[in-house]
mmCIF file of C-alpha atoms in Angstrom:
data_model
loop_
_atom_site.group_PDB
_atom_site.id
_atom_site.type_symbol
_atom_site.label_atom_id
_atom_site.label_comp_id
_atom_site.label_asym_id
_atom_site.label_seq_id
_atom_site.Cartn_x
_atom_site.Cartn_y
_atom_site.Cartn_z
ATOM 1 C CA MET A 29 25.750 9.879 17.640
ATOM 2 C CA LYS A 30 24.964 12.560 15.071
ATOM 3 C CA SER A 31 26.307 10.323 12.309
ATOM 4 C CA VAL A 32 24.110 7.459 13.559
ATOM 5 C CA ALA A 33 21.082 9.755 13.485
ATOM 6 C CA GLN A 34 21.867 10.769 9.902
ATOM 7 C CA LEU A 35 22.518 7.203 8.730
ATOM 8 C CA SER A 36 19.357 5.830 10.381
ATOM 9 C CA ALA A 37 17.313 8.664 8.832
ATOM 10 C CA ARG A 38 18.582 7.795 5.345
ATOM 11 C CA LEU A 39 17.959 4.080 5.848
ATOM 12 C CA ALA A 40 14.458 4.827 7.162
ATOM 13 C CA TYR A 41 13.783 7.023 4.115
ATOM 14 C CA ALA A 42 14.916 4.306 1.687
ATOM 15 C CA THR A 43 13.077 1.419 3.380
ATOM 16 C CA MET A 44 9.940 3.543 3.789
ATOM 17 C CA CYS A 45 9.825 4.241 0.044
ATOM 18 C CA ALA A 46 10.549 0.568 -0.680
ATOM 19 C CA THR A 47 7.738 -0.501 1.684
ATOM 20 C CA LEU A 48 5.212 1.762 -0.011
ATOM 21 C CA ALA A 49 6.265 0.761 -3.524
ATOM 22 C CA TRP A 50 6.298 -2.955 -2.725
ATOM 23 C CA GLY A 51 2.900 -2.728 -1.020
ATOM 24 C CA VAL A 52 1.419 -1.207 -4.175
ATOM 25 C CA LEU A 53 3.049 -3.879 -6.349
ATOM 26 C CA ILE A 54 1.489 -6.597 -4.188
ATOM 27 C CA ALA A 55 -1.935 -4.951 -3.970
ATOM 28 C CA THR A 56 -2.180 -4.585 -7.731
ATOM 29 C CA GLY A 57 -0.753 -8.012 -8.539
ATOM 30 C CA TRP A 58 2.173 -6.431 -10.429
ATOM 31 C CA ALA A 59 4.684 -8.113 -8.088
ATOM 32 C CA HIS A 60 3.505 -11.513 -9.301
ATOM 33 C CA LYS A 61 4.024 -10.466 -12.916
ATOM 34 C CA ILE A 62 7.518 -9.162 -12.175
ATOM 35 C CA THR A 63 8.793 -12.068 -10.088
ATOM 36 C CA GLY A 64 6.492 -14.936 -11.022
ATOM 37 C CA THR A 65 6.209 -15.640 -7.291
ATOM 38 C CA GLN A 66 2.995 -15.504 -5.287
ATOM 39 C CA GLY A 67 2.545 -14.767 -1.596
ATOM 40 C CA LEU A 68 5.049 -11.893 -1.368
ATOM 41 C CA ARG A 69 3.225 -10.135 1.459
ATOM 42 C CA ASN A 70 5.877 -11.124 4.015
ATOM 43 C CA THR A 71 8.479 -9.083 2.135
ATOM 44 C CA HIS A 72 6.255 -6.023 2.479
ATOM 45 C CA MET A 73 5.995 -6.606 6.240
ATOM 46 C CA VAL A 74 9.774 -7.030 6.597
ATOM 47 C CA LEU A 75 10.397 -3.742 4.765
ATOM 48 C CA ALA A 76 7.788 -1.976 6.912
ATOM 49 C CA THR A 77 9.426 -3.315 10.087
ATOM 50 C CA LEU A 78 12.837 -2.086 8.932
ATOM 51 C CA ALA A 79 11.454 1.367 8.088
ATOM 52 C CA ILE A 80 9.874 1.700 11.536
ATOM 53 C CA ALA A 81 13.004 0.367 13.255
ATOM 54 C CA PHE A 82 15.317 2.816 11.469
ATOM 55 C CA GLY A 83 12.864 5.661 12.061
ATOM 56 C CA SER A 84 12.661 4.848 15.776
ATOM 57 C CA LEU A 85 16.459 4.670 16.006
ATOM 58 C CA HIS A 86 16.693 8.058 14.290
ATOM 59 C CA ALA A 87 14.281 9.566 16.822
ATOM 60 C CA PHE A 88 16.053 7.972 19.796
ATOM 61 C CA CYS A 89 19.411 9.344 18.686
ATOM 62 C CA PHE A 90 18.126 12.871 19.261
ATOM 63 C CA THR A 91 17.764 12.173 22.983
ATOM 64 C CA MET A 92 21.484 11.295 23.102
ATOM 65 C CA LEU A 93 22.781 14.397 21.360
ATOM 66 C CA LYS A 94 24.606 16.815 23.647
ATOM 67 C CA THR A 95 24.352 19.732 21.228
ATOM 68 C CA ILE A 96 20.555 19.874 21.315
ATOM 69 C CA ASP A 97 17.975 19.636 24.096
ATOM 70 C CA PHE A 98 15.670 16.917 22.814
ATOM 71 C CA GLY A 99 14.140 14.883 25.637
ATOM 72 C CA LEU A 100 11.822 11.907 25.446
ATOM 73 C CA LEU A 101 8.719 14.106 25.580
ATOM 74 C CA LYS A 102 9.803 16.030 22.500
ATOM 75 C CA ILE A 103 10.172 12.885 20.381
ATOM 76 C CA LEU A 104 6.751 11.606 21.447
ATOM 77 C CA VAL A 105 4.578 14.726 21.378
ATOM 78 C CA PRO A 106 4.548 17.147 18.406
ATOM 79 C CA PHE A 107 5.395 20.759 19.318
ATOM 80 C CA ALA A 108 6.158 19.793 22.927
ATOM 81 C CA GLY A 109 8.434 22.405 24.467
ATOM 82 C CA GLY A 110 8.209 24.585 21.365
ATOM 83 C CA GLY A 111 9.210 21.937 18.841
ATOM 84 C CA LEU A 112 9.648 22.794 15.171
ATOM 85 C CA VAL A 113 7.221 21.957 12.355
ATOM 86 C CA ARG A 114 9.710 19.620 10.667
ATOM 87 C CA HIS A 115 10.134 17.683 13.902
ATOM 88 C CA ALA A 116 6.364 17.471 14.367
ATOM 89 C CA LEU A 117 5.961 16.047 10.856
ATOM 90 C CA GLY A 118 8.480 13.316 11.614
ATOM 91 C CA ILE A 119 6.820 12.456 14.929
ATOM 92 C CA VAL A 120 3.333 12.249 13.434
ATOM 93 C CA GLY A 121 4.544 10.237 10.438
ATOM 94 C CA LEU A 122 6.430 7.685 12.540
ATOM 95 C CA GLU A 123 3.665 7.298 15.122
ATOM 96 C CA LEU A 124 1.073 6.833 12.386
ATOM 97 C CA MET A 125 3.220 4.116 10.788
ATOM 98 C CA ILE A 126 3.572 2.348 14.148
ATOM 99 C CA ALA A 127 -0.205 2.503 14.676
ATOM 100 C CA ILE A 128 -0.802 1.024 11.210
ATOM 101 C CA ALA A 129 1.706 -1.757 11.907
ATOM 102 C CA PHE A 130 -0.050 -2.670 15.164
ATOM 103 C CA THR A 131 -3.438 -2.881 13.459
ATOM 104 C CA VAL A 132 -2.226 -5.444 10.897
ATOM 105 C CA GLY A 133 -3.118 -8.203 13.361
ATOM 106 C CA MET A 134 -6.644 -6.797 13.663
ATOM 107 C CA ARG A 135 -7.438 -7.312 9.970
ATOM 108 C CA LYS A 136 -9.344 -10.519 10.695
ATOM 109 C CA LYS A 137 -11.090 -9.148 13.787
ATOM 110 C CA ALA A 138 -12.217 -5.721 12.565
ATOM 111 C CA LEU A 139 -14.505 -4.870 9.695
ATOM 112 C CA TYR A 140 -12.223 -5.139 6.693
ATOM 113 C CA ARG A 141 -13.339 -1.954 4.990
ATOM 114 C CA LYS A 142 -12.603 0.128 8.091
ATOM 115 C CA TRP A 143 -9.257 -1.597 8.535
ATOM 116 C CA LEU A 144 -8.351 -1.006 4.894
ATOM 117 C CA ARG A 145 -9.155 2.695 5.101
ATOM 118 C CA PHE A 146 -6.907 3.064 8.124
ATOM 119 C CA HIS A 147 -4.156 0.996 6.489
ATOM 120 C CA GLN A 148 -4.274 3.314 3.480
ATOM 121 C CA MET A 149 -3.293 6.150 5.837
ATOM 122 C CA ALA A 150 0.214 4.840 5.162
ATOM 123 C CA TYR A 151 0.152 7.026 2.041
ATOM 124 C CA VAL A 152 -0.351 10.055 4.293
ATOM 125 C CA ALA A 153 2.283 8.885 6.781
ATOM 126 C CA VAL A 154 4.903 8.387 4.073
ATOM 127 C CA THR A 155 4.113 11.751 2.471
ATOM 128 C CA ILE A 156 4.511 13.802 5.651
ATOM 129 C CA THR A 157 7.622 11.829 6.638
ATOM 130 C CA ILE A 158 9.201 12.560 3.255
ATOM 131 C CA VAL A 159 8.424 16.262 3.769
ATOM 132 C CA HIS A 160 10.065 15.969 7.207
ATOM 133 C CA SER A 161 13.151 14.393 5.596
ATOM 134 C CA TRP A 162 13.518 17.156 3.021
ATOM 135 C CA PHE A 163 13.043 19.949 5.571
ATOM 136 C CA GLY A 164 15.577 18.259 7.837
ATOM 137 C CA ALA A 165 18.074 17.943 5.004
ATOM 138 C CA ILE A 166 17.700 21.642 4.181
ATOM 139 C CA ALA A 167 18.173 22.647 7.829
ATOM 140 C CA ASN A 168 21.283 20.469 8.243
ATOM 141 C CA GLY A 169 22.920 21.302 4.938
ATOM 142 C CA ASN A 170 22.463 17.818 3.474
ATOM 143 C CA LEU A 171 20.137 18.780 0.648
ATOM 144 C CA ALA A 172 22.663 17.705 -2.007
ATOM 145 C CA ILE A 173 22.481 14.115 -0.764
ATOM 146 C CA LEU A 174 18.696 14.090 -0.996
ATOM 147 C CA TRP A 175 18.754 15.676 -4.443
ATOM 148 C CA LEU A 176 20.920 12.834 -5.687
ATOM 149 C CA ALA A 177 19.834 9.792 -3.665
ATOM 150 C CA GLY A 178 16.475 10.996 -2.341
ATOM 151 C CA LEU A 179 15.016 11.886 -5.697
ATOM 152 C CA THR A 180 16.412 8.680 -7.196
ATOM 153 C CA ILE A 181 14.352 6.698 -4.689
ATOM 154 C CA LEU A 182 11.357 9.019 -4.532
ATOM 155 C CA ILE A 183 10.575 9.347 -8.238
ATOM 156 C CA PRO A 184 9.934 5.625 -8.940
ATOM 157 C CA THR A 185 8.013 5.347 -5.659
ATOM 158 C CA ALA A 186 5.744 8.263 -6.587
ATOM 159 C CA THR A 187 5.298 6.859 -10.102
ATOM 160 C CA ILE A 188 4.168 3.473 -8.757
ATOM 161 C CA VAL A 189 1.756 5.096 -6.287
ATOM 162 C CA ILE A 190 0.222 7.313 -8.991
ATOM 163 C CA ALA A 191 -0.145 4.290 -11.283
ATOM 164 C CA ARG A 192 -1.954 2.459 -8.477
ATOM 165 C CA PHE A 193 -4.886 4.868 -8.754
ATOM 166 C CA LEU A 194 -5.035 5.214 -12.534
ATOM 167 C CA PRO A 195 -7.951 3.455 -14.314
ATOM 168 C CA PRO A 196 -6.987 0.130 -15.941
ATOM 169 C CA GLU A 197 -7.814 1.564 -19.377
ATOM 170 C CA ILE A 198 -5.099 4.216 -19.020
ATOM 171 C CA LEU A 199 -2.580 1.692 -17.695
ATOM 172 C CA MET A 200 -3.210 -0.557 -20.701
ATOM 173 C CA ARG A 201 -2.837 2.418 -23.045
ATOM 174 C CA LEU A 202 0.503 3.256 -21.409
ATOM 175 C CA GLY A 203 1.637 -0.351 -21.683
ATOM 176 C CA MET A 204 1.830 -0.811 -17.900
ATOM 177 C CA MET A 205 -0.886 -3.469 -17.873
ATOM 178 C CA GLU A 206 -1.823 -6.117 -20.399
ATOM 179 C CA PRO A 207 -5.487 -6.649 -21.295
ATOM 180 C CA GLU A 208 -7.069 -9.519 -19.421
ATOM 181 C CA PRO A 209 -6.930 -12.566 -21.708
ATOM 182 C CA GLY A 210 -10.212 -14.023 -22.830
ATOM 183 C CA PHE A 211 -13.548 -12.494 -23.545
ATOM 184 C CA GLU A 212 -14.821 -9.000 -22.815
ATOM 185 C CA PRO A 213 -18.554 -9.206 -22.000
ATOM 186 C CA GLU A 214 -20.752 -6.519 -23.425
ATOM 187 C CA PRO A 215 -21.386 -3.750 -20.848
ATOM 188 C CA THR A 216 -25.084 -3.644 -21.639
ATOM 189 C CA GLY A 217 -27.479 -6.200 -23.047
ATOM 190 C CA GLY A 218 -26.660 -8.777 -25.695
ATOM 191 C CA GLY A 219 -23.558 -10.843 -26.249
ATOM 192 C CA ASN A 220 -22.083 -13.173 -23.654
ATOM 193 C CA ALA A 221 -22.206 -12.814 -19.893
ATOM 194 C CA MET A 222 -19.711 -13.252 -17.070
ATOM 195 C CA ASP A 223 -19.389 -16.014 -14.475
ATOM 196 C CA VAL A 224 -17.130 -15.489 -11.452
ATOM 197 C CA SER A 225 -15.424 -18.209 -9.433
ATOM 198 C CA VAL A 226 -12.839 -18.004 -6.631
ATOM 199 C CA ASP A 227 -10.290 -20.701 -5.790
ATOM 200 C CA ASN A 228 -10.603 -20.945 -1.994
ATOM 201 C CA HIS A 229 -7.261 -22.724 -1.701
ATOM 202 C CA ARG A 230 -5.396 -19.853 -3.349
ATOM 203 C CA CYS A 231 -7.455 -17.026 -1.821
ATOM 204 C CA HIS A 232 -5.738 -15.554 1.264
ATOM 205 C CA ARG A 233 -8.567 -13.119 2.101
ATOM 206 C CA TYR A 234 -6.443 -10.020 1.557
ATOM 207 C CA GLY A 235 -9.595 -8.191 0.491
ATOM 208 C CA VAL A 236 -8.095 -6.416 -2.509
ATOM 209 C CA CYS A 237 -11.031 -7.637 -4.599
ATOM 210 C CA GLN A 238 -13.471 -6.038 -2.148
ATOM 211 C CA ALA A 239 -11.593 -2.756 -2.384
ATOM 212 C CA GLU A 240 -11.881 -2.822 -6.183
ATOM 213 C CA ALA A 241 -15.424 -4.198 -6.522
ATOM 214 C CA PRO A 242 -17.311 -4.086 -3.196
ATOM 215 C CA GLU A 243 -20.620 -4.708 -5.003
ATOM 216 C CA VAL A 244 -19.320 -8.118 -6.116
ATOM 217 C CA PHE A 245 -16.893 -9.277 -3.400
ATOM 218 C CA GLN A 246 -17.410 -9.041 0.357
ATOM 219 C CA LEU A 247 -15.376 -10.282 3.342
ATOM 220 C CA ILE A 248 -17.891 -11.060 6.070
ATOM 221 C CA ASP A 249 -17.390 -11.141 9.843
ATOM 222 C CA ASP A 250 -15.933 -14.664 10.051
ATOM 223 C CA ASN A 251 -13.368 -13.743 7.350
ATOM 224 C CA ARG A 252 -15.126 -15.753 4.645
ATOM 225 C CA LEU A 253 -15.302 -14.306 1.157
ATOM 226 C CA THR A 254 -18.725 -14.088 -0.447
ATOM 227 C CA TYR A 255 -19.209 -12.954 -4.024
ATOM 228 C CA GLU A 256 -21.734 -12.592 -6.816
ATOM 229 C CA ARG A 257 -21.246 -15.516 -9.174
ATOM 230 C CA ARG A 258 -23.113 -13.737 -11.953
ATOM 231 C CA PRO A 259 -22.583 -9.974 -11.603
ATOM 232 C CA SER A 260 -24.727 -7.549 -13.537
ATOM 233 C CA PRO A 261 -23.275 -6.118 -16.775
ATOM 234 C CA GLU A 262 -22.574 -2.689 -15.294
ATOM 235 C CA LEU A 263 -20.175 -4.354 -12.813
ATOM 236 C CA TYR A 264 -18.107 -6.233 -15.416
ATOM 237 C CA ALA A 265 -15.356 -3.587 -15.546
ATOM 238 C CA LYS A 266 -14.941 -3.498 -11.751
ATOM 239 C CA THR A 267 -14.986 -7.293 -11.599
ATOM 240 C CA ARG A 268 -12.214 -7.550 -14.187
ATOM 241 C CA THR A 269 -10.169 -4.991 -12.255
ATOM 242 C CA ALA A 270 -10.620 -7.023 -9.064
ATOM 243 C CA ALA A 271 -9.493 -10.192 -10.842
ATOM 244 C CA ARG A 272 -6.393 -8.434 -12.184
ATOM 245 C CA SER A 273 -5.589 -6.974 -8.769
ATOM 246 C CA CYS A 274 -5.826 -10.230 -6.774
ATOM 247 C CA PRO A 275 -2.267 -10.910 -5.503
ATOM 248 C CA MET A 276 -2.906 -14.665 -5.414
ATOM 249 C CA ARG A 277 -4.646 -14.837 -8.810
ATOM 250 C CA ALA A 278 -7.532 -16.667 -7.140
ATOM 251 C CA ILE A 279 -10.354 -15.096 -9.192
ATOM 252 C CA GLU A 280 -11.346 -16.686 -12.484
ATOM 253 C CA LEU A 281 -13.745 -15.123 -14.991
ATOM 254 C CA ARG A 282 -15.553 -17.326 -17.475
ATOM 255 C CA GLU A 283 -17.678 -16.641 -20.494
ATOM 256 C CA ARG A 284 -21.314 -17.716 -20.332
ATOM 257 C CA VAL A 285 -23.654 -17.699 -23.294
ATOM 258 C CA ARG A 286 -26.868 -15.890 -22.489
#
């Protein structure tokens, strides 16, 4: 049973990192550029389900170990019965991931912005679970495995997450993003202006555009997308970022002569 606990922990670690990395690739639209395939959200959900399943199996295995007193209460409640910090981190991380997974079905029923903020708690959940994994490896003498395999998985995951929050200008300078083809409207007066249109057949209402440019794009209560067809010049940069980030490439920007 100890070997099952160790194997499930390693599989949970790997699938958790893959889930986070793939979610970022979808949210930014980079997955479409890599694979040429749209609508890859289901893959993200499959990876998340596997991560939670392996994590739950890892936790359950502790209740079956004869060498340690770890009852059901201890794997559900942090610090119950004098639990350790590393155990508490794993419990909180797993339970937060499960809560996020359950709220996926509420995306269309809740206010999107509130749902998105809670969904982004996955970054916190993954971080504290990774800390739990490293502390556990140190305590059990398996640090060498994490140094080799853990860092191999963690470094690209962390790089992708950091890139997710870098400004587009820096990403283009680093060669991680190509400039949007077409015109670049002047940020203030003069020159050409910007028209925005959204293909409703391709738009899946993921709300990434709203996260990037809430002044331009809004998901309203009935899950319809409303947007400013002619945004003001100071919003051009955010609008271009939203268009680049759309996983379905449903946003089109056109040049309009003033």
